[in-house]
Coordinates of C-alpha atoms and ligand atoms in Angstrom, one line a residue:
M5 CA 21.2 -29.4 -19.2
V6 CA 19.5 -26.5 -17.1
P7 CA 19.2 -27.1 -13.3
S8 CA 14.6 -26.0 -13.4
K9 CA 15.5 -24.0 -9.9
T10 CA 16.8 -22.0 -11.7
L11 CA 15.1 -21.6 -15.0
G12 CA 12.2 -19.0 -13.2
Y13 CA 14.3 -16.4 -13.3
M14 CA 16.3 -17.4 -16.6
A15 CA 12.3 -17.4 -18.8
P16 CA 11.8 -14.4 -18.7
M17 CA 15.3 -13.8 -20.5
L18 CA 15.0 -16.6 -23.3
S19 CA 13.4 -15.2 -26.3
L20 CA 9.7 -16.9 -26.3
A21 CA 11.0 -19.4 -29.3
V22 CA 14.0 -20.3 -27.2
L23 CA 11.2 -20.8 -24.4
L24 CA 8.5 -22.9 -25.9
F25 CA 11.4 -25.5 -27.1
L26 CA 12.5 -26.6 -23.6
S27 CA 9.2 -26.0 -22.0
R28 CA 8.8 -29.7 -24.2
F29 CA 11.9 -31.0 -22.4
L30 CA 11.6 -29.6 -18.9
E31 CA 9.5 -29.4 -16.7
F32 CA 8.6 -25.8 -16.1
P33 CA 7.2 -24.5 -12.3
S34 CA 4.9 -21.8 -14.1
I35 CA 6.1 -19.9 -17.5
S36 CA 3.1 -17.7 -17.2
S37 CA 5.2 -16.7 -13.9
P38 CA 8.3 -16.4 -13.7
L39 CA 9.7 -14.4 -12.4
P40 CA 10.0 -11.1 -13.2
T41 CA 6.7 -10.5 -14.8
A42 CA 4.9 -12.3 -12.6
G43 CA 1.1 -10.2 -12.3
L44 CA 2.5 -7.6 -15.5
P45 CA -1.1 -6.1 -16.7
D46 CA 1.3 -5.8 -20.5
P47 CA 2.3 -7.9 -23.0
R48 CA 4.9 -5.5 -24.9
A49 CA 7.0 -5.4 -20.8
A50 CA 7.1 -9.2 -21.4
A51 CA 9.0 -8.3 -24.7
A52 CA 11.1 -6.6 -23.4
A53 CA 11.8 -9.1 -21.3
T54 CA 14.1 -10.8 -23.2
T55 CA 16.9 -7.3 -23.0
I56 CA 18.4 -9.4 -19.8
P57 CA 21.1 -12.4 -20.4
A58 CA 20.2 -15.7 -19.3
T59 CA 23.4 -16.4 -17.6
P60 CA 22.4 -19.6 -14.5
R61 CA 23.3 -19.1 -11.2
R62 CA 24.5 -21.7 -8.7
K63 CA 22.1 -22.4 -5.8
E64 CA 23.5 -19.9 -3.6
P65 CA 21.5 -19.4 -0.3
F66 CA 23.5 -15.2 0.4
T67 CA 22.4 -13.4 3.5
D68 CA 23.4 -10.1 2.3
L69 CA 21.3 -8.4 0.7
V70 CA 24.0 -5.3 0.1
G71 CA 25.9 -7.4 -1.8
A72 CA 23.1 -9.0 -3.5
F73 CA 23.2 -5.6 -5.1
D74 CA 26.3 -5.4 -5.6
R75 CA 25.7 -8.1 -7.6
W76 CA 23.3 -7.1 -9.3
D77 CA 24.2 -4.2 -10.3
K78 CA 27.6 -6.4 -11.7
V79 CA 25.0 -8.5 -14.2
V80 CA 22.4 -6.7 -14.9
G81 CA 22.6 -2.6 -14.0
C82 CA 19.9 -0.2 -13.8
E83 CA 20.1 0.6 -17.4
R84 CA 19.1 -2.9 -18.1
F85 CA 15.9 -2.5 -15.9
R86 CA 14.6 0.8 -16.5
E87 CA 14.6 -0.1 -21.0
K88 CA 13.2 -3.7 -19.5
H89 CA 10.3 -1.6 -17.8
R90 CA 9.5 1.2 -21.0
G91 CA 6.5 -1.4 -21.3
W92 CA 5.2 -0.6 -18.5
A93 CA 1.0 0.5 -18.4
P94 CA -0.2 -0.1 -15.3
N95 CA -3.7 2.2 -15.3
A96 CA -3.8 5.9 -15.0
S97 CA -6.7 6.2 -14.0
A98 CA -6.2 4.1 -10.3
L99 CA -5.3 7.0 -8.5
Q100 CA -6.5 10.5 -8.4
E101 CA -4.1 13.3 -10.0
A102 CA -2.0 15.3 -7.5
G103 CA -1.6 18.7 -7.8
T104 CA -2.4 18.9 -11.2
G105 CA -5.7 21.2 -10.7
D106 CA -5.0 24.6 -13.0
C107 CA -4.8 28.2 -9.7
R108 CA -7.7 29.6 -11.0
G109 CA -10.0 27.5 -9.4
L110 CA -9.1 28.6 -6.1
E111 CA -12.2 30.3 -4.6
V112 CA -10.9 30.7 -1.0
P113 CA -6.5 30.7 -0.1
H114 CA -7.2 29.7 2.9
V115 CA -8.7 26.9 4.8
S116 CA -9.3 25.1 8.4
V117 CA -9.6 21.5 8.8
L118 CA -11.1 20.4 12.6
V119 CA -10.7 16.8 13.2
K120 CA -13.4 16.7 15.0
G121 CA -13.2 12.7 15.4
W122 CA -11.2 10.0 14.5
T123 CA -10.2 6.8 16.0
W124 CA -6.4 5.9 14.1
I125 CA -5.7 9.9 12.6
P126 CA -2.1 10.3 14.0
D127 CA -1.7 13.6 16.0
N128 CA 1.3 14.2 14.0
L129 CA -0.8 15.0 10.4
D130 CA -1.4 18.3 12.6
Q131 CA -0.1 21.3 11.7
M132 CA 0.1 24.5 9.1
Y133 CA 0.4 23.8 5.3
S134 CA 1.7 25.8 2.8
C135 CA 0.5 24.1 -0.5
R136 CA 0.3 24.3 -4.1
C137 CA -0.6 27.7 -5.3
G138 CA -0.4 29.4 -2.4
L139 CA -3.3 28.0 -0.6
S140 CA -2.6 27.8 3.1
C141 CA -4.0 25.5 4.6
L142 CA -4.5 24.2 8.2
W143 CA -6.0 20.8 10.3
T144 CA -5.3 20.7 13.9
K145 CA -7.7 18.7 16.3
S146 CA -7.9 21.3 18.9
E147 CA -10.6 23.2 19.1
V148 CA -9.1 26.2 20.2
L149 CA -6.6 26.6 17.3
G150 CA -9.2 26.1 14.9
D151 CA -12.0 27.2 16.2
K152 CA -14.0 28.9 12.9
P153 CA -12.5 25.3 11.2
D154 CA -14.2 25.6 7.5
A155 CA -14.4 21.7 7.6
L156 CA -15.4 19.2 10.2
L157 CA -13.4 15.3 9.1
F158 CA -14.7 12.8 10.9
E159 CA -12.7 8.7 10.9
N160 CA -15.1 5.9 11.6
V161 CA -16.9 8.5 14.0
R162 CA -20.3 9.1 12.0
P163 CA -20.3 12.9 11.3
P164 CA -22.9 13.4 14.7
L165 CA -26.9 13.7 13.3
Q166 CA -28.1 16.6 14.7
D167 CA -26.2 19.4 12.6
S168 CA -28.3 22.6 12.0
N169 CA -32.0 23.4 12.6
S170 CA -31.5 24.8 8.5
A171 CA -34.3 24.7 6.6
S172 CA -32.2 23.3 3.3
C173 CA -30.2 20.4 2.4
F174 CA -27.5 20.8 1.0
H175 CA -26.4 19.2 -2.2
V176 CA -23.6 15.5 -0.7
I177 CA -20.8 15.1 -3.4
G178 CA -19.6 12.1 -5.1
T179 CA -20.8 8.7 -3.6
S180 CA -23.3 10.0 -1.2
K181 CA -25.6 12.0 -2.7
D182 CA -28.9 9.6 -1.8
G183 CA -27.9 10.3 2.2
C184 CA -29.7 12.7 1.8
M185 CA -33.3 11.8 1.3
E186 CA -32.5 8.6 2.8
V187 CA -33.1 10.8 6.7
G188 CA -35.9 13.0 5.2
S189 CA -37.5 14.7 2.0
V190 CA -35.8 17.7 1.3
G191 CA -37.5 21.2 2.4
P192 CA -38.1 23.0 5.1
D193 CA -39.3 20.2 7.3
A194 CA -36.1 18.1 6.5
A195 CA -35.7 17.7 10.2
S196 CA -33.3 15.0 9.9
G197 CA -29.6 15.3 10.7
N198 CA -28.2 15.5 7.0
L199 CA -28.0 19.4 6.3
R200 CA -25.7 21.3 7.3
Q201 CA -26.0 24.7 8.6
K202 CA -26.2 27.8 5.4
G203 CA -22.1 28.7 6.3
G204 CA -21.5 26.2 8.1
P205 CA -18.4 23.9 8.6
L206 CA -19.3 21.3 6.0
R207 CA -18.3 17.2 6.7
V208 CA -15.4 15.2 5.5
Y209 CA -16.5 11.6 6.3
M210 CA -13.3 9.4 6.4
D211 CA -13.7 5.6 5.4
L212 CA -10.4 3.5 4.3
E213 CA -11.0 0.4 5.4
A214 CA -12.2 -2.0 2.2
S215 CA -16.5 -1.3 1.9
R216 CA -15.9 2.4 2.5
K217 CA -18.7 3.9 2.6
P218 CA -20.5 6.8 3.4
S219 CA -22.1 8.0 6.3
G220 CA -25.5 9.6 4.7
F221 CA -24.0 12.9 6.2
E222 CA -21.3 14.0 4.9
D223 CA -21.0 16.5 2.5
I224 CA -17.3 15.6 1.2
F225 CA -16.2 11.7 0.9
I226 CA -12.7 10.5 1.6
G227 CA -12.1 7.3 1.0
Y228 CA -8.5 4.8 -1.1
H229 CA -11.1 4.1 -4.3
A230 CA -10.4 7.6 -7.5
K231 CA -14.1 7.6 -7.4
D232 CA -14.2 9.1 -4.2
D233 CA -14.0 12.4 -3.2
V234 CA -10.9 12.5 -2.7
Q235 CA -8.7 9.7 -2.4
T236 CA -6.2 8.1 0.2
T237 CA -4.1 6.3 -0.1
Y238 CA -2.0 4.1 2.6
A239 CA 1.6 4.4 0.3
G240 CA 1.9 7.1 3.1
A241 CA 4.9 7.3 6.0
L242 CA 2.0 8.6 8.2
F243 CA 0.8 5.3 8.8
H244 CA 3.7 3.7 10.7
N245 CA 4.9 7.1 13.6
S246 CA 6.6 6.3 15.9
R247 CA 8.8 3.5 14.3
N248 CA 11.7 1.7 14.8
Y249 CA 13.0 2.4 11.7
H250 CA 16.6 0.4 11.1
V251 CA 16.8 -2.0 8.1
S252 CA 18.6 -5.3 8.9
R253 CA 21.3 -5.8 6.2
Q254 CA 21.5 -9.0 6.7
K255 CA 18.2 -12.0 5.5
R256 CA 17.4 -14.8 7.4
S257 CA 18.4 -17.8 5.7
D258 CA 17.0 -19.9 7.7
A259 CA 13.5 -18.6 7.9
L260 CA 12.4 -16.8 3.8
V261 CA 8.7 -15.8 5.0
Y262 CA 7.9 -13.0 8.0
W263 CA 4.3 -13.3 8.2
S264 CA 2.5 -11.3 11.5
S265 CA -1.2 -11.8 12.2
S266 CA -3.4 -11.1 15.4
R267 CA -6.4 -10.9 13.8
C268 CA -6.8 -14.4 12.2
L269 CA -9.9 -14.2 10.0
P270 CA -10.8 -18.2 9.0
D271 CA -10.5 -17.0 5.0
R272 CA -7.4 -15.4 5.5
D273 CA -5.2 -18.3 8.6
Q274 CA -6.6 -21.0 6.0
L275 CA -4.6 -18.8 3.0
A276 CA -1.7 -18.5 5.2
K277 CA -1.9 -21.8 6.0
S278 CA -2.0 -23.5 3.0
F279 CA 1.5 -21.4 1.9
L280 CA 3.9 -21.0 4.3
S281 CA 3.1 -24.5 6.0
L282 CA 5.7 -25.2 2.7
V283 CA 8.0 -22.4 2.9
P284 CA 10.0 -21.6 5.9
H285 CA 9.1 -19.2 7.5
H286 CA 8.7 -17.2 10.5
S287 CA 4.8 -15.7 12.6
F288 CA 5.0 -13.8 15.0
G289 CA 1.3 -13.1 15.8
K290 CA -1.7 -14.5 17.1
C291 CA -2.2 -16.2 14.6
L292 CA -0.6 -19.5 13.6
N293 CA 2.1 -18.1 16.1
N294 CA 4.8 -20.7 15.7
V295 CA 8.2 -18.6 17.5
D296 CA 7.0 -20.2 20.6
G297 CA 4.3 -17.4 22.0
L298 CA 3.5 -13.2 21.6
D299 CA 6.1 -10.5 21.9
M300 CA 9.2 -12.5 20.1
A301 CA 10.1 -9.9 17.8
L302 CA 12.4 -8.2 20.6
D303 CA 14.5 -11.3 21.6
F304 CA 15.4 -12.1 18.4
Y305 CA 15.9 -8.9 16.8
P306 CA 16.6 -6.7 20.0
E307 CA 18.2 -4.0 17.5
C308 CA 15.0 -3.5 16.7
S309 CA 13.8 -2.7 20.1
N310 CA 12.4 1.2 20.2
G311 CA 14.6 1.9 24.0
E312 CA 11.3 2.6 25.7
N313 CA 10.7 1.7 28.8
S314 CA 6.9 1.0 28.3
P315 CA 6.1 -1.9 27.0
P316 CA 6.9 -2.5 23.3
H317 CA 4.0 -1.9 20.7
W318 CA 3.9 -4.3 18.1
Y319 CA 3.8 -2.3 15.8
D320 CA 6.8 -0.4 17.4
H321 CA 9.2 -2.9 15.3
L322 CA 7.7 -4.3 13.1
H323 CA 9.3 -2.9 11.2
C324 CA 12.7 -3.6 11.7
A325 CA 11.8 -6.9 12.4
M326 CA 10.0 -8.1 9.3
S327 CA 13.3 -6.3 7.2
H328 CA 15.3 -9.4 9.1
Y329 CA 13.2 -11.7 5.6
K330 CA 13.7 -11.7 2.2
F331 CA 10.3 -12.2 1.8
V332 CA 7.2 -10.4 3.7
L333 CA 3.7 -12.6 3.4
A334 CA 0.4 -9.7 3.1
I335 CA -3.2 -11.2 2.9
E336 CA -5.5 -8.2 2.2
N337 CA -8.5 -8.3 4.6
T338 CA -10.6 -8.7 1.4
V339 CA -10.0 -8.8 -1.9
V340 CA -11.7 -5.3 -3.6
E341 CA -9.9 -3.2 -6.3
S342 CA -8.0 -0.8 -5.4
Y343 CA -7.6 -1.6 -1.6
V344 CA -4.2 -1.7 -1.3
T345 CA -3.6 -1.4 2.4
E346 CA -0.4 -0.9 4.3
K347 CA 0.2 -4.3 4.7
L348 CA 2.3 -4.4 1.0
F349 CA 3.8 -0.8 2.1
Y350 CA 5.3 -1.6 5.1
A351 CA 7.6 -4.6 3.7
L352 CA 7.8 -2.0 1.1
D353 CA 8.8 0.3 3.4
A354 CA 10.7 -1.9 5.4
G355 CA 12.8 -3.7 2.5
S356 CA 11.9 -7.0 2.3
V357 CA 9.2 -8.6 -0.8
P358 CA 5.6 -8.9 -0.3
I359 CA 4.0 -12.1 -1.2
Y360 CA 0.8 -10.3 -2.1
F361 CA -3.3 -11.8 -2.2
G362 CA -5.8 -8.8 -2.5
A363 CA -6.1 -6.4 -4.9
P364 CA -7.1 -8.2 -7.8
N365 CA -5.3 -4.3 -9.6
V366 CA -2.1 -4.3 -7.2
W367 CA 0.2 -3.2 -10.0
D368 CA -1.2 0.1 -10.0
F369 CA -0.1 0.8 -6.7
V370 CA 3.2 -0.5 -6.5
P371 CA 6.5 0.0 -8.8
P372 CA 7.7 -2.9 -12.0
N373 CA 9.3 -6.4 -10.3
S374 CA 9.0 -4.9 -6.4
I375 CA 6.5 -7.7 -5.2
I376 CA 5.3 -11.7 -5.9
D377 CA 1.3 -11.5 -7.1
G378 CA 0.0 -14.8 -4.8
S379 CA -2.2 -15.3 -6.9
K380 CA -0.6 -15.6 -10.3
F381 CA 0.3 -19.0 -9.2
S382 CA -1.4 -21.9 -10.5
S383 CA -1.4 -23.6 -7.3
M384 CA 0.9 -22.8 -3.5
E385 CA 3.4 -25.8 -4.9
E386 CA 4.2 -23.3 -7.1
L387 CA 4.1 -20.1 -5.6
A388 CA 6.4 -22.1 -2.5
A389 CA 8.8 -23.1 -5.6
Y390 CA 9.2 -20.1 -7.2
V391 CA 9.8 -17.7 -3.4
K392 CA 12.2 -20.8 -2.3
A393 CA 14.8 -20.4 -5.7
L394 CA 14.5 -16.4 -5.1
A395 CA 15.5 -16.9 -2.3
A396 CA 18.6 -18.4 -3.5
D397 CA 19.1 -16.4 -5.8
P398 CA 21.5 -13.2 -5.3
V399 CA 20.7 -12.1 -8.9
A400 CA 17.8 -12.8 -9.1
Y401 CA 16.3 -11.6 -5.8
A402 CA 18.0 -8.4 -5.3
E403 CA 16.0 -7.7 -9.0
Y404 CA 13.2 -6.9 -6.6
H405 CA 14.3 -4.0 -5.0
A406 CA 16.0 -2.7 -8.5
W407 CA 12.9 0.3 -8.7
R408 CA 14.4 1.5 -5.3
R409 CA 17.7 1.7 -6.5
C410 CA 16.8 2.6 -9.6
G411 CA 13.7 5.3 -9.5
V412 CA 11.1 2.8 -12.0
L413 CA 8.9 4.0 -9.9
G414 CA 5.1 3.2 -12.4
N415 CA 2.4 4.4 -10.1
Y416 CA 4.0 3.9 -7.2
G417 CA 5.1 7.3 -7.3
K418 CA 1.6 8.3 -7.9
A419 CA 0.5 6.2 -4.5
R420 CA 2.4 8.3 -2.5
A421 CA 1.4 11.7 -3.7
T422 CA -2.5 10.9 -3.1
S423 CA -1.4 9.6 0.3
L424 CA -2.4 10.0 3.4
D425 CA 0.8 12.1 4.4
T426 CA -1.1 14.6 1.5
L427 CA -4.0 14.2 2.9
P428 CA -4.5 17.9 3.9
C429 CA -4.0 19.9 1.6
R430 CA -5.2 17.4 -1.3
L431 CA -8.6 18.3 0.5
C432 CA -7.9 21.6 1.5
E433 CA -7.0 22.4 -1.9
Y434 CA -11.4 20.2 -2.9
I435 CA -13.0 22.6 -0.6
S436 CA -11.9 25.6 -1.5
R437 CA -12.3 24.7 -5.7
K438 CA -15.6 24.3 -3.8
G439 CA -16.2 27.2 -2.6
G440 CA -15.2 26.7 1.4
K441 CA -17.9 26.6 3.6
N442 CA -20.5 28.5 0.2
L443 CA -20.5 25.1 -1.2
R444 CA -23.5 25.5 -3.1
T445 CA -27.0 24.1 -2.5
L446 CA -28.7 21.6 -4.9
Ligands
NAG17 C1 -9.1 1.5 -14.0 O1 -8.8 2.5 -12.8 C2 -10.1 2.9 -12.4 C3 -11.1 3.1 -11.9 O2 -10.1 1.6 -10.1 C4 -11.5 1.7 -12.7 O3 -12.9 1.9 -13.0 C5 -11.4 1.1 -14.5 O4 -11.9 0.4 -14.4 C6 -9.6 0.8 -14.6 N1 -9.4 0.2 -16.0 C7 -9.1 -0.8 -17.0 C8 -9.2 -1.2 -18.3 O5 -8.2 -1.6 -15.5

């Protein structure tokens, strides 16, 4: 008899017939969500999963990640992994196409964007960009360098109401067309703010929060969704500037899951608690803290310090700290389609495996077999049992890192290509296609 612990890994490797046969006799934690088919959108992929032979393994709470990789290379290997995920079919429309439009559609060869209001846009996005199709793109927070901007960008800060004394209401692109009407009628008497001086800079508004609410006073809207004028995903390196990028080779085998949350939303805490109570974990934030206080990560992992004298911020050492754990619990504050935030991508970047609760279409944003989709399990007990089994199986665990080592990306490549990192060129190209400041009126 095979111990049921190993079944989680074996299941996808056995033929369906064997599975159905066995399941009559054994208590499966889950047939529908075993590694690595959990969350697969495409049943064809499950069929393809039979290519890797099943080898029952003994329970082995390993700590050396690179050693686990070596084992996986011998037992499975990239070739089989690629084969297995050939049928992977994420929804291509969940992400905009970056860098594919016809260059002849560009109407102006240079665009300058002045970042006028912001809450978190990083300073080091400022640059003169050399974009595709020979387009140049100045992105700056400086009113000196960007003295005659084609566009003003506001992020979580509303574009000014009194923008113009112009007589016509400009076409509001995309989702916020109604915004033009709600503040006054279109025409000479529209003494409202939703007017753009003819030839004046376009107003760009960015809101990457779950609600992605246009301000009603913009010409171009940037959100995380493919339907927004310009999409910006959270899969960008610029979301974590000034981090300590050390990645630990050793994974803890005592505490399996890292969690850190300091905005203690009742629903999120409830969910976290119901899972974390079943697995050994460390919770570093304010919510459900179990490491004897805040800012303990540097006490645990001195190598995660940035070596500066200034008081450490939690986000400086987040990446490094989570790399010591096999799993990172990532729970979005809101469950909305396509709202996949840095909470998940941090964990992937840090060489950990996210246990994710959030967007139902998360697989459209991440590589095959890279995360554990918590919502696919029928109970927290089942999820916890699965996570514990995986933590004691170096080969099965290593398979969650195979995408990175074998270059199997699914839609993740596109998600990165539409991240904040590439926003300047993509926005400039969008503006150029619309004719720059000559963007036509209604
Ligand atoms: C694909 O993604 C788009 C954008 O998120 C969505 O509108 C559409 O419903 C999705 N299609 C399927 C089949 O899930």
